[in-house]
Amino acid sequence: MAIQKTEKIWHNGKLIPWDSAQIHVMSHVVHYGSSVFEECVAMPCPAARHLSRQEHMQRLWIQLRFIA
């Protein structure tokens, strides 16, 4: 499944134009998958249960254990 292109993308702490986003070819994450991503989405969704910050951090640490 292809990722849908958007106008902006989050990169290194800021939104930048999609076409400007790039990483170094020798980036460890590209070759070894050594990254973990846990997102906190702030969107109105009446049917969804929102996770607390503590729950997000727990999920993040669980993910990190797999690459440690």
XYZ file of N, CA, C and O in Angstrom:
272
model
N 0.844 -1.178 0.000
C 0.000 0.000 0.000
C 0.888 1.240 0.000
O 1.740 1.401 0.871
N 0.709 2.105 -0.931
C 1.493 3.329 -1.030
C 1.028 4.350 0.000
O -0.152 4.410 0.344
N 1.961 5.143 0.478
C 1.633 6.218 1.416
C 1.130 7.399 0.617
O 1.742 7.800 -0.383
N 0.018 7.976 1.049
C -0.574 9.096 0.335
C 0.215 10.373 0.612
O 0.468 10.733 1.760
N 0.630 11.050 -0.409
C 1.392 12.293 -0.296
C 0.498 13.393 0.269
O -0.672 13.512 -0.102
N 1.063 14.184 1.170
C 0.353 15.323 1.746
C 1.159 16.588 1.470
O 2.295 16.529 0.991
N 0.589 17.732 1.793
C 1.290 18.996 1.555
C 2.503 19.135 2.478
O 3.584 19.531 2.067
N 2.331 18.785 3.767
C 3.397 18.918 4.762
C 3.628 17.581 5.458
O 2.753 16.729 5.491
N 4.819 17.418 6.039
C 5.164 16.216 6.786
C 5.988 16.643 7.999
O 6.724 17.627 7.944
N 5.824 15.908 9.116
C 6.567 16.209 10.345
C 7.967 15.623 10.229
O 8.154 14.437 9.989
N 8.978 16.471 10.396
C 10.367 16.017 10.277
C 11.244 16.817 11.236
O 11.287 18.047 11.155
N 11.898 16.102 12.147
C 12.807 16.739 13.108
C 12.171 17.912 13.852
O 12.762 18.979 13.990
N 10.943 17.721 14.305
C 10.299 18.722 15.164
C 9.578 19.852 14.478
O 9.173 20.801 15.127
N 9.417 19.755 13.164
C 8.664 20.815 12.486
C 7.987 20.269 11.234
O 8.366 19.232 10.704
N 6.964 20.998 10.773
C 6.286 20.635 9.530
C 7.055 21.246 8.373
O 7.361 22.440 8.373
N 7.373 20.399 7.398
C 8.094 20.870 6.214
C 7.353 20.378 4.967
O 6.556 19.448 5.045
N 7.608 20.985 3.812
C 6.979 20.493 2.585
C 7.352 19.026 2.331
O 8.498 18.622 2.564
N 6.398 18.236 1.890
C 6.603 16.808 1.631
C 7.861 16.555 0.801
O 8.680 15.707 1.109
N 8.006 17.308 -0.286
C 9.120 17.081 -1.205
C 10.482 17.467 -0.618
O 11.515 17.103 -1.173
N 10.490 18.190 0.491
C 11.754 18.573 1.136
C 12.206 17.560 2.170
O 13.335 17.641 2.651
N 11.356 16.618 2.543
C 11.702 15.641 3.571
C 12.689 14.627 3.012
O 12.460 14.032 1.969
N 13.800 14.455 3.721
C 14.795 13.477 3.297
C 15.637 13.054 4.493
O 15.743 13.771 5.468
N 16.197 11.853 4.415
C 17.116 11.359 5.430
C 18.374 10.878 4.725
O 18.361 10.607 3.518
N 19.433 10.760 5.482
C 20.703 10.334 4.902
C 20.618 8.867 4.477
O 20.002 8.044 5.142
N 21.241 8.526 3.386
C 21.213 7.170 2.850
C 21.816 6.162 3.828
O 21.473 4.988 3.816
N 22.712 6.590 4.712
C 23.329 5.700 5.683
C 22.620 5.708 7.031
O 23.114 5.164 8.010
N 21.439 6.290 7.083
C 20.680 6.338 8.328
C 20.434 4.926 8.864
O 20.014 4.032 8.135
N 20.706 4.730 10.144
C 20.570 3.411 10.772
C 19.138 2.884 10.643
O 18.907 1.700 10.416
N 18.164 3.775 10.765
C 16.763 3.352 10.713
C 16.395 2.749 9.357
O 15.597 1.829 9.276
N 17.002 3.227 8.290
C 16.705 2.707 6.954
C 17.205 1.272 6.809
O 16.518 0.404 6.291
N 18.395 1.016 7.301
C 19.017 -0.292 7.115
C 18.596 -1.331 8.154
O 18.551 -2.524 7.858
N 18.308 -0.888 9.374
C 18.062 -1.843 10.456
C 16.714 -1.666 11.147
O 16.408 -2.391 12.082
N 15.933 -0.712 10.735
C 14.618 -0.504 11.345
C 14.700 -0.142 12.815
O 13.878 -0.567 13.608
N 15.695 0.655 13.181
C 15.947 0.948 14.591
C 15.223 2.197 15.086
O 15.810 3.064 15.696
N 13.950 2.289 14.814
C 13.196 3.422 15.341
C 11.887 2.933 15.938
O 11.392 1.859 15.607
N 11.376 3.728 16.829
C 10.097 3.449 17.465
C 9.289 4.727 17.382
O 9.802 5.808 17.633
N 8.031 4.605 17.048
C 7.181 5.779 16.911
C 5.884 5.547 17.654
O 5.230 4.538 17.457
N 5.548 6.449 18.535
C 4.281 6.404 19.256
C 3.648 7.761 19.091
O 4.246 8.777 19.433
N 2.476 7.811 18.528
C 1.863 9.104 18.273
C 0.723 9.383 19.229
O 0.042 8.475 19.694
N 0.568 10.636 19.530
C -0.565 11.118 20.312
C -1.363 12.005 19.363
O -0.925 13.101 19.023
N -2.493 11.544 18.930
C -3.298 12.280 17.970
C -4.357 13.072 18.719
O -5.053 12.537 19.580
N -4.471 14.340 18.405
C -5.465 15.196 19.036
C -6.551 15.515 18.013
O -6.466 16.477 17.281
N -7.542 14.640 17.960
C -8.648 14.810 17.020
C -9.944 14.491 17.740
O -9.974 13.603 18.597
N -11.008 15.181 17.409
C -12.289 14.834 18.023
C -12.770 13.479 17.503
O -12.848 13.259 16.301
N -13.021 12.577 18.403
C -13.496 11.253 18.040
C -14.332 10.733 19.210
O -13.793 10.101 20.121
N -15.608 11.004 19.212
C -16.443 10.682 20.366
C -16.469 9.196 20.725
O -16.631 8.845 21.884
N -16.261 8.307 19.769
C -16.356 6.873 20.055
C -15.052 6.290 20.591
O -15.033 5.181 21.092
N -13.957 7.030 20.483
C -12.650 6.493 20.860
C -12.319 6.785 22.319
O -12.676 7.815 22.853
N -11.609 5.834 22.928
C -11.098 6.054 24.283
C -9.703 6.652 24.135
O -8.857 6.117 23.440
N -9.457 7.761 24.783
C -8.168 8.431 24.671
C -7.199 7.884 25.705
O -7.548 7.684 26.859
N -5.974 7.638 25.283
C -4.945 7.152 26.189
C -4.343 8.319 26.956
O -4.169 9.408 26.416
N -4.016 8.072 28.198
C -3.332 9.094 28.983
C -1.874 9.169 28.548
O -1.362 8.287 27.848
N -1.182 10.204 28.976
C 0.226 10.323 28.658
C 0.999 9.136 29.230
O 1.904 8.606 28.597
N 0.618 8.697 30.428
C 1.280 7.539 31.042
C 1.083 6.285 30.185
O 2.021 5.516 29.979
N -0.127 6.077 29.659
C -0.388 4.915 28.797
C 0.434 4.986 27.508
O 0.970 3.982 27.043
N 0.568 6.185 26.936
C 1.390 6.342 25.729
C 2.849 6.008 26.040
O 3.518 5.326 25.255
N 3.342 6.481 27.172
C 4.732 6.205 27.541
C 4.950 4.717 27.788
O 5.985 4.169 27.414
N 3.983 4.050 28.385
C 4.098 2.599 28.598
C 4.200 1.879 27.257
O 5.028 0.980 27.080
N 3.358 2.260 26.310
C 3.405 1.639 24.985
C 4.737 1.901 24.305
O 5.309 1.022 23.659
N 5.263 3.127 24.450
C 6.542 3.468 23.859
C 7.662 2.599 24.439
O 8.472 2.043 23.696
N 7.712 2.434 25.756
C 8.754 1.621 26.381
C 8.632 0.153 25.986
O 9.643 -0.536 25.811
N 7.421 -0.345 25.821
C 7.231 -1.727 25.356
C 7.845 -1.884 23.964
O 8.546 -2.852 23.691
N 7.610 -0.906 23.099
C 8.189 -0.956 21.746
C 9.716 -0.910 21.798
O 10.402 -1.620 21.058
N 10.251 -0.041 22.660
C 11.704 0.104 22.751
C 12.396 -1.176 23.207
O 13.527 -1.439 22.815
N 11.740 -1.960 24.029
C 12.334 -3.220 24.494
C 12.668 -4.154 23.336
O 13.612 -4.925 23.410
N 11.903 -4.082 22.274
C 12.128 -4.957 21.130
C 13.377 -4.620 20.341
O 13.932 -5.471 19.636
N 13.844 -3.372 20.421
C 15.037 -3.012 19.661
C 16.257 -2.801 20.549
O 17.341 -2.530 20.064
N 16.079 -2.969 21.859
C 17.207 -2.773 22.791
C 18.159 -3.956 22.738
O 17.859 -5.039 22.408
